[in-house]
Amino acid sequence: MERRIKYLKITLYIEMVLGTGMGAFMALFLGTMATDSPTSTTADFVMGALMGFSLFAIPLVFLPILSLRELNRFAEKRVSLINYINSAILILFVFFPLGIWQIYNLVKLKSAD
């Protein structure tokens, strides 16, 4: 059981790093695209950058933090709902192999009970 939790924690850290990088790229991309109009201002860039970062940072950084908290308390609570939600959202994004790996470990962790 401890080995599966360790693997899940490693994949959650990888997800956070990839999510931060992808969020930063999307922030620059959408911020630049928001300034395409000749009448755009700096506020348009900031709003586009915030929107781009939020679209990727919330599901790919905030949810893994909640999943890590849930894994730290797994020994006493035996609940992994947020981890399943995080894995389902991860499969919908580009990192679907990582999401499949997380679901595999979660199923093995649940069957180890």
Short mmCIF file of C-alpha atoms in Angstrom, two decimals:
data_model
loop_
_atom_site.label_atom_id
_atom_site.label_comp_id
_atom_site.label_asym_id
_atom_site.label_seq_id
_atom_site.Cartn_x
_atom_site.Cartn_y
_atom_site.Cartn_z
CA MET A 1 0.00 0.00 0.00
CA GLU A 2 2.80 2.42 0.85
CA ARG A 3 4.43 1.78 -2.52
CA ARG A 4 1.25 2.71 -4.41
CA ILE A 5 0.85 5.89 -2.36
CA LYS A 6 4.47 6.79 -3.13
CA TYR A 7 3.88 6.26 -6.88
CA LEU A 8 0.74 8.38 -6.74
CA LYS A 9 2.55 11.19 -4.94
CA ILE A 10 5.31 11.18 -7.55
CA THR A 11 2.80 11.40 -10.40
CA LEU A 12 0.96 14.21 -8.62
CA TYR A 13 4.20 16.19 -8.30
CA ILE A 14 4.93 15.59 -12.01
CA GLU A 15 1.41 16.75 -12.83
CA MET A 16 1.91 19.96 -10.84
CA VAL A 17 5.19 20.75 -12.61
CA LEU A 18 3.72 20.06 -16.05
CA GLY A 19 0.58 22.02 -15.19
CA THR A 20 2.58 25.04 -14.06
CA GLY A 21 4.64 24.97 -17.25
CA MET A 22 1.58 24.55 -19.43
CA GLY A 23 -0.21 27.31 -17.51
CA ALA A 24 2.71 29.69 -18.03
CA PHE A 25 2.80 28.92 -21.75
CA MET A 26 -0.95 29.42 -22.11
CA ALA A 27 -0.76 32.66 -20.12
CA LEU A 28 1.78 34.08 -22.55
CA PHE A 29 -0.07 32.70 -25.57
CA LEU A 30 -3.52 34.00 -24.62
CA GLY A 31 -2.10 37.27 -23.33
CA THR A 32 -0.41 37.86 -26.66
CA MET A 33 -3.54 36.88 -28.56
CA ALA A 34 -5.58 39.34 -26.47
CA THR A 35 -3.38 42.20 -27.69
CA ASP A 36 -4.07 41.45 -31.36
CA SER A 37 -6.45 44.37 -31.73
CA PRO A 38 -4.92 47.80 -32.43
CA THR A 39 -7.00 49.33 -29.61
CA SER A 40 -5.97 46.80 -26.95
CA THR A 41 -4.31 47.92 -23.75
CA THR A 42 -2.07 46.35 -21.16
CA ALA A 43 -5.15 45.35 -19.19
CA ASP A 44 -6.20 43.12 -22.10
CA PHE A 45 -2.87 41.30 -21.91
CA VAL A 46 -3.19 40.85 -18.15
CA MET A 47 -6.77 39.57 -18.39
CA GLY A 48 -5.85 37.15 -21.19
CA ALA A 49 -2.82 35.92 -19.26
CA LEU A 50 -4.85 35.41 -16.08
CA MET A 51 -7.51 33.52 -18.00
CA GLY A 52 -4.95 31.28 -19.70
CA PHE A 53 -3.12 30.50 -16.49
CA SER A 54 -6.34 29.86 -14.59
CA LEU A 55 -7.64 27.44 -17.21
CA PHE A 56 -4.66 25.17 -16.67
CA ALA A 57 -3.47 25.96 -13.15
CA ILE A 58 -6.74 25.22 -11.37
CA PRO A 59 -7.22 21.66 -12.65
CA LEU A 60 -3.53 20.76 -13.00
CA VAL A 61 -2.06 22.38 -9.86
CA PHE A 62 -4.84 22.97 -7.33
CA LEU A 63 -6.49 19.54 -7.65
CA PRO A 64 -3.20 17.63 -7.17
CA ILE A 65 -2.57 19.61 -3.99
CA LEU A 66 -5.95 18.47 -2.68
CA SER A 67 -5.18 14.93 -3.84
CA LEU A 68 -1.89 14.94 -1.93
CA ARG A 69 -3.72 16.02 1.22
CA GLU A 70 -6.17 13.17 0.72
CA LEU A 71 -3.35 10.64 0.18
CA ASN A 72 -1.62 11.77 3.37
CA ARG A 73 -4.79 10.92 5.28
CA PHE A 74 -5.56 7.72 3.35
CA ALA A 75 -4.37 5.37 6.10
CA GLU A 76 -7.03 6.54 8.54
CA LYS A 77 -9.89 7.65 6.23
CA ARG A 78 -9.65 5.21 3.26
CA VAL A 79 -11.22 7.76 0.89
CA SER A 80 -9.86 8.63 -2.55
CA LEU A 81 -12.67 10.59 -4.22
CA ILE A 82 -10.61 13.68 -5.10
CA ASN A 83 -7.90 11.44 -6.57
CA TYR A 84 -10.43 9.83 -8.91
CA ILE A 85 -11.78 13.25 -9.92
CA ASN A 86 -8.23 14.49 -10.53
CA SER A 87 -7.41 11.43 -12.65
CA ALA A 88 -10.57 11.84 -14.73
CA ILE A 89 -9.75 15.51 -15.41
CA LEU A 90 -6.16 14.56 -16.21
CA ILE A 91 -7.32 12.07 -18.84
CA LEU A 92 -9.32 14.84 -20.53
CA PHE A 93 -6.20 17.00 -20.87
CA VAL A 94 -3.02 16.21 -22.79
CA PHE A 95 -1.52 14.07 -20.03
CA PHE A 96 -3.81 11.06 -20.51
CA PRO A 97 -1.05 8.42 -19.98
CA LEU A 98 -0.35 9.96 -16.59
CA GLY A 99 -4.07 9.86 -15.77
CA ILE A 100 -4.34 6.21 -16.76
CA TRP A 101 -1.32 5.44 -14.56
CA GLN A 102 -2.98 7.22 -11.63
CA ILE A 103 -6.25 5.33 -12.08
CA TYR A 104 -4.32 2.05 -12.25
CA ASN A 105 -2.55 2.85 -8.98
CA LEU A 106 -5.78 3.96 -7.34
CA VAL A 107 -7.52 0.72 -8.28
CA LYS A 108 -4.58 -1.32 -6.98
CA LEU A 109 -4.55 0.77 -3.80
CA LYS A 110 -8.26 0.19 -3.25
CA SER A 111 -7.91 -3.56 -3.85
CA ALA A 112 -5.03 -3.73 -1.33
CA ASP A 113 -7.43 -2.85 1.49
#
